[in-house]
Coordinates of C-alpha atoms and ligand atoms in Angstrom, one line a residue:
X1 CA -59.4 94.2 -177.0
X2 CA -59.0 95.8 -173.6
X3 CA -56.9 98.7 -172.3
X4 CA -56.2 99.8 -168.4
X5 CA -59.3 101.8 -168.5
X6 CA -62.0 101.5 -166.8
X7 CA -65.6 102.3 -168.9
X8 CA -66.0 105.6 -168.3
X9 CA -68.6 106.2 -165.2
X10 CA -67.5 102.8 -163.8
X11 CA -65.9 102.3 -160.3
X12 CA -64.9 99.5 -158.2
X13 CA -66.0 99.7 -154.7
X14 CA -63.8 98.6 -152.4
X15 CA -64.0 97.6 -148.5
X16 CA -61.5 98.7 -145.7
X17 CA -58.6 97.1 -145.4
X18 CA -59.1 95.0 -148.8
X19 CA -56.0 95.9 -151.1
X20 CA -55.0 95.6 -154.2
X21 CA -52.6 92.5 -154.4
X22 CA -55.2 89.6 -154.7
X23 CA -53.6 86.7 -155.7
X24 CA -54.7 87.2 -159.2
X25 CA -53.6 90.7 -159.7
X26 CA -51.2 91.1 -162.4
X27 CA -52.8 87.8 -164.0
X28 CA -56.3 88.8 -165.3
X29 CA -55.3 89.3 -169.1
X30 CA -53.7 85.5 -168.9
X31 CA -56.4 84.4 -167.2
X32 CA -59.0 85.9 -169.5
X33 CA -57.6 84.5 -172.2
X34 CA -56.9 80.9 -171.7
X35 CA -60.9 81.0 -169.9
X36 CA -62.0 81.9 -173.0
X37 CA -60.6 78.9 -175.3
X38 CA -62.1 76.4 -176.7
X39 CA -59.7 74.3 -177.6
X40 CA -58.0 75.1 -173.7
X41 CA -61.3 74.1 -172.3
X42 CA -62.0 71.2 -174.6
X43 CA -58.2 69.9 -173.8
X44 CA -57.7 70.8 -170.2
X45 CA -61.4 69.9 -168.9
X46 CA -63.6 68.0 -171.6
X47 CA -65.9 71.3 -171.5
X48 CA -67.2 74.0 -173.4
X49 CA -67.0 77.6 -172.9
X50 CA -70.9 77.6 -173.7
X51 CA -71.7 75.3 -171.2
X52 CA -70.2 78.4 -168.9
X53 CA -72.3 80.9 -171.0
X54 CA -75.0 78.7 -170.8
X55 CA -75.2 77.8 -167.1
X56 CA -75.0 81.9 -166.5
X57 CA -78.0 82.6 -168.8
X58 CA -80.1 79.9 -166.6
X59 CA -78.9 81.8 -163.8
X60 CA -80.0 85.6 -165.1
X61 CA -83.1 84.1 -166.2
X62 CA -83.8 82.4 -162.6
X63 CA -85.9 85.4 -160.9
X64 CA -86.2 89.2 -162.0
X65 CA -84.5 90.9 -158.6
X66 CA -81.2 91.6 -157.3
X67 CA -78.1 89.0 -158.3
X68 CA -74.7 88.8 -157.0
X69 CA -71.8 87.4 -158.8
X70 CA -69.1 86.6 -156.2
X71 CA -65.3 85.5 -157.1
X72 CA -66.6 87.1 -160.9
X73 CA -63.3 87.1 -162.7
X74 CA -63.3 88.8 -165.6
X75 CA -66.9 87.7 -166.6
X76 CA -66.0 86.0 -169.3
X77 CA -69.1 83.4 -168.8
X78 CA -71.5 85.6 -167.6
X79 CA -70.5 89.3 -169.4
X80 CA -73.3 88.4 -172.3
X81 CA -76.2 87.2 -169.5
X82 CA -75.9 90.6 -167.4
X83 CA -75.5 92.9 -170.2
X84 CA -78.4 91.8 -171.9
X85 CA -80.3 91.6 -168.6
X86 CA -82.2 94.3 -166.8
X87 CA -81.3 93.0 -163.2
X88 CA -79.8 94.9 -160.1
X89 CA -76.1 92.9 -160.6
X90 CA -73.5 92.9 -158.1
X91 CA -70.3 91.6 -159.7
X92 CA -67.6 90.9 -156.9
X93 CA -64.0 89.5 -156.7
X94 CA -61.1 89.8 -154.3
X95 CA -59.1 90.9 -157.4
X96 CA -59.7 94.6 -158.6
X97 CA -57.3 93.5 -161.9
X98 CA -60.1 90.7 -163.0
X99 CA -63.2 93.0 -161.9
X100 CA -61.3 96.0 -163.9
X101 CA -62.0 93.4 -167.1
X102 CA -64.8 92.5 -165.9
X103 CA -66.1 95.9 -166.7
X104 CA -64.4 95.9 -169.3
X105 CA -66.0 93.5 -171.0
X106 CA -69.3 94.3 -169.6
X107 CA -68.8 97.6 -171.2
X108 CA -71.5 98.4 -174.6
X109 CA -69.1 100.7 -176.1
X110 CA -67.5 103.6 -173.5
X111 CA -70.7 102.3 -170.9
X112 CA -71.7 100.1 -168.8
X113 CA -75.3 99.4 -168.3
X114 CA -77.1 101.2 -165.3
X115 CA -77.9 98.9 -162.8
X116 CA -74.2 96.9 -162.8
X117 CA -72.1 97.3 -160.0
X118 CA -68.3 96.2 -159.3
X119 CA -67.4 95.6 -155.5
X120 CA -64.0 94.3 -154.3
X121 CA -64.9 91.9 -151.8
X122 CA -64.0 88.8 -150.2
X123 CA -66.3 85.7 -150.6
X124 CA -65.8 84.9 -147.0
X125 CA -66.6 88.3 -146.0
X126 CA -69.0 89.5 -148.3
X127 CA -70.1 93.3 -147.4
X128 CA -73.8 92.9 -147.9
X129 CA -76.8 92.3 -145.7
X130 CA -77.6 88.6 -145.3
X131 CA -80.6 88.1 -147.5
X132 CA -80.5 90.6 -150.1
X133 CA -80.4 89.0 -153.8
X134 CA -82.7 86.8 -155.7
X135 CA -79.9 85.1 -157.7
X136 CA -76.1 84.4 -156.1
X137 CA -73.7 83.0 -159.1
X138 CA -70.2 81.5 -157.8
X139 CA -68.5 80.1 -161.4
X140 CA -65.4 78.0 -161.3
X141 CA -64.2 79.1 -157.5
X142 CA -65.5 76.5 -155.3
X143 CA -62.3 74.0 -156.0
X144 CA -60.1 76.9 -154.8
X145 CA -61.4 76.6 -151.5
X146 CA -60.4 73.9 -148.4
X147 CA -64.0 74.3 -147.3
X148 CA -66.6 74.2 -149.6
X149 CA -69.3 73.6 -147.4
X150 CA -68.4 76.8 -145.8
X151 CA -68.3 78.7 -148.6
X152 CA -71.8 77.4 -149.6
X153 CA -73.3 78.3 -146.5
X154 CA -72.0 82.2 -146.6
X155 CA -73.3 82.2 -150.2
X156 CA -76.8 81.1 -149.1
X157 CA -77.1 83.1 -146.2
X158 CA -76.9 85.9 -149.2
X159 CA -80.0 84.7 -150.6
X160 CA -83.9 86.3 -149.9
X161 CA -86.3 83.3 -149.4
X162 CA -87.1 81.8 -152.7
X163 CA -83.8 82.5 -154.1
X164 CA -81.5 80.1 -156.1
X165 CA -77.8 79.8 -155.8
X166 CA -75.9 78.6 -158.9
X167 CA -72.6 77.3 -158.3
X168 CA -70.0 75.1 -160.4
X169 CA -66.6 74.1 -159.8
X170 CA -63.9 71.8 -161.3
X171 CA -63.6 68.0 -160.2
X172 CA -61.7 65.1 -160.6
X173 CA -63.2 63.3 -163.6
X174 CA -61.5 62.8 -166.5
X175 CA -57.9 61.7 -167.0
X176 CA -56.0 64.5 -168.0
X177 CA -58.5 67.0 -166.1
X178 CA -57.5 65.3 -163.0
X179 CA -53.7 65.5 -163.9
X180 CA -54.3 68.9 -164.5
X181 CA -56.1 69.5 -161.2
X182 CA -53.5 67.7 -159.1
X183 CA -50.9 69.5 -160.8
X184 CA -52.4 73.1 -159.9
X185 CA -53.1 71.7 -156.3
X186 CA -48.9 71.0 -156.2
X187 CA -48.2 74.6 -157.6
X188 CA -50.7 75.9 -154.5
X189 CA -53.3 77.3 -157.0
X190 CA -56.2 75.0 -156.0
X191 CA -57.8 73.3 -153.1
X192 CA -57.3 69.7 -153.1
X193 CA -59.0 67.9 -155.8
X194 CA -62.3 66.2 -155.2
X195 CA -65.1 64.2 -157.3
X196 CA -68.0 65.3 -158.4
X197 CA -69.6 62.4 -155.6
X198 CA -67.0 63.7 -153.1
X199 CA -68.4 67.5 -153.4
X200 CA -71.6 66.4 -153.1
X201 CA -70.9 64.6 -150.1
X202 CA -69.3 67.5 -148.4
X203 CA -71.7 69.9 -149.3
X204 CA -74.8 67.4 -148.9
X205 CA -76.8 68.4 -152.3
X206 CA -76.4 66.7 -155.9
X207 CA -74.2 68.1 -158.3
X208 CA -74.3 67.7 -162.7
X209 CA -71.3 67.3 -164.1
X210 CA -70.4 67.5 -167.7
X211 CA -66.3 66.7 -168.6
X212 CA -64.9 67.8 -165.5
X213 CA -67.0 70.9 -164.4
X214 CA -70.0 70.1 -162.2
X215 CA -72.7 72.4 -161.4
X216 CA -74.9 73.2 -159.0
X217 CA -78.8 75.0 -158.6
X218 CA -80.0 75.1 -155.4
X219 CA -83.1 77.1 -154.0
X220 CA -83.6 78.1 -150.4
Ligands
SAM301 C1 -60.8 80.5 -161.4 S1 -61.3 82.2 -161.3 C2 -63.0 82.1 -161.7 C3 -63.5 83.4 -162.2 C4 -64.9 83.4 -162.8 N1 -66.0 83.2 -161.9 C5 -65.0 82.5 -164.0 O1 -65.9 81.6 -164.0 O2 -64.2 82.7 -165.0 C6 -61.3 82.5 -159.6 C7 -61.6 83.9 -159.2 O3 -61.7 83.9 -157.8 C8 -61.2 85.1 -157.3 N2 -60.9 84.9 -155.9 C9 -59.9 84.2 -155.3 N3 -60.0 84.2 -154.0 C10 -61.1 85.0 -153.7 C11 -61.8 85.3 -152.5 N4 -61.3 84.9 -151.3 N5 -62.9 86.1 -152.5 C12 -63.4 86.5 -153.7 N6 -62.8 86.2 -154.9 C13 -61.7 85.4 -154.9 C14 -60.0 85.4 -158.1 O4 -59.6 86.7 -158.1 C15 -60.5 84.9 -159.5 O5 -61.1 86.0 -160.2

């Protein structure tokens, strides 16, 4: 389905002294397709790739303004929401290999809609004016990091008053999800694992959790 191409008239903005070499470089076609999966995501996490999709359209539909996407990956839940949206979208990841698929896949034919644009950027250091979107979107990141709170708190500060933030995240739930988890924490690939009571105790708000992803919506 996708090549090394970028859509033509797309480019990924980058910041000084951000790289290439993100730790998932080099991985973005394995990672797009095992995200992608039902049967991985049934197996692995008692969820559903629609839950993903789902979550993303409640997002998009949120407010009309500017939305930021940070840690985007390859969009895989959220390529659908943004394309058929109208919205000023910024999709960002530390990883220029996942946001190159990422426009890939955002791509209606050789184009990307006007209005989408791809920055390299760190989560922790995002490069935008505090208070400039509508909508901020995080998707499966928050059990990468030691600090959630943290990362919660920059993602906020990224949002105009009356703004929602919509965050998920794995947790510790199931059986074999939390095998899985604890196995990825050993391999250094994840932060480690927490419940879905445990997140929300850390980051103070109430999370839903269906199989082993739980999800947060939060307004300012
Ligand atoms: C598990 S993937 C989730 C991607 C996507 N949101 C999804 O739901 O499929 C984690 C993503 O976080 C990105 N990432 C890792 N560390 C990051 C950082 N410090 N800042 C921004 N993105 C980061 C990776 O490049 C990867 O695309």
């Amino acid at each position: 389905m996708f090549g090394s191409t970028l859509p033509s008239g797309v480019v990924i903005e980058t910041q000084p002294g951000l790289d290439p070499g993100a730790r998932y470089d080099g991985r973005a076609a394995g990672y797009d397709w095992l995200i992608g999966l039902g049967l991985y995501n049934r197996l692995a996490w008692s969820t559903s790739p629609r839950d993903y999709a789902a979550f993303a359209q409640q997002a998009v539909d949120s407010r009309t303004g500017p939305l930021l996407d940070v840690a985007a990956g390859t969009a895989a839940a959220t390529a659908q929401a943004y394309r058929s949206s109208t919205r000023p979208t910024i999709v960002s990841d530390r990883s220029r290999d996942m946001l190159a698929r990422a426009a890939q896949r955002l791509a209606d034919g050789d184009r990307v809609r006007p209005g989408i644009r791809f920055v390299q950027a760190d989560a922790f250091d995002l490069p935008f004016a505090p208070g400039s979107f509508d909508t901020v979107v995080c998707l499966g990141f928050l059990h990468l990091v030691e600090d959630p709170a943290g990362l919660l708190a920059h993602l906020r500060a990224q949002l105009r008053p009356g703004g929602r933030l919509f965050c998920s995240s794995l947790v510790a739930a199931t059986p074999r999800g939390t095998r899985y988890l604890n196995l990825l924490h050993r391999a250094g690939e994840v932060a480690p694992p927490r419940t879905a009571d445990e997140l929300a105790s850390i980051t103070g708000q109430t999370w839903r959790r269906r199989g082993s992803m739980a999800y947060l919506e939060l307004g300012i």
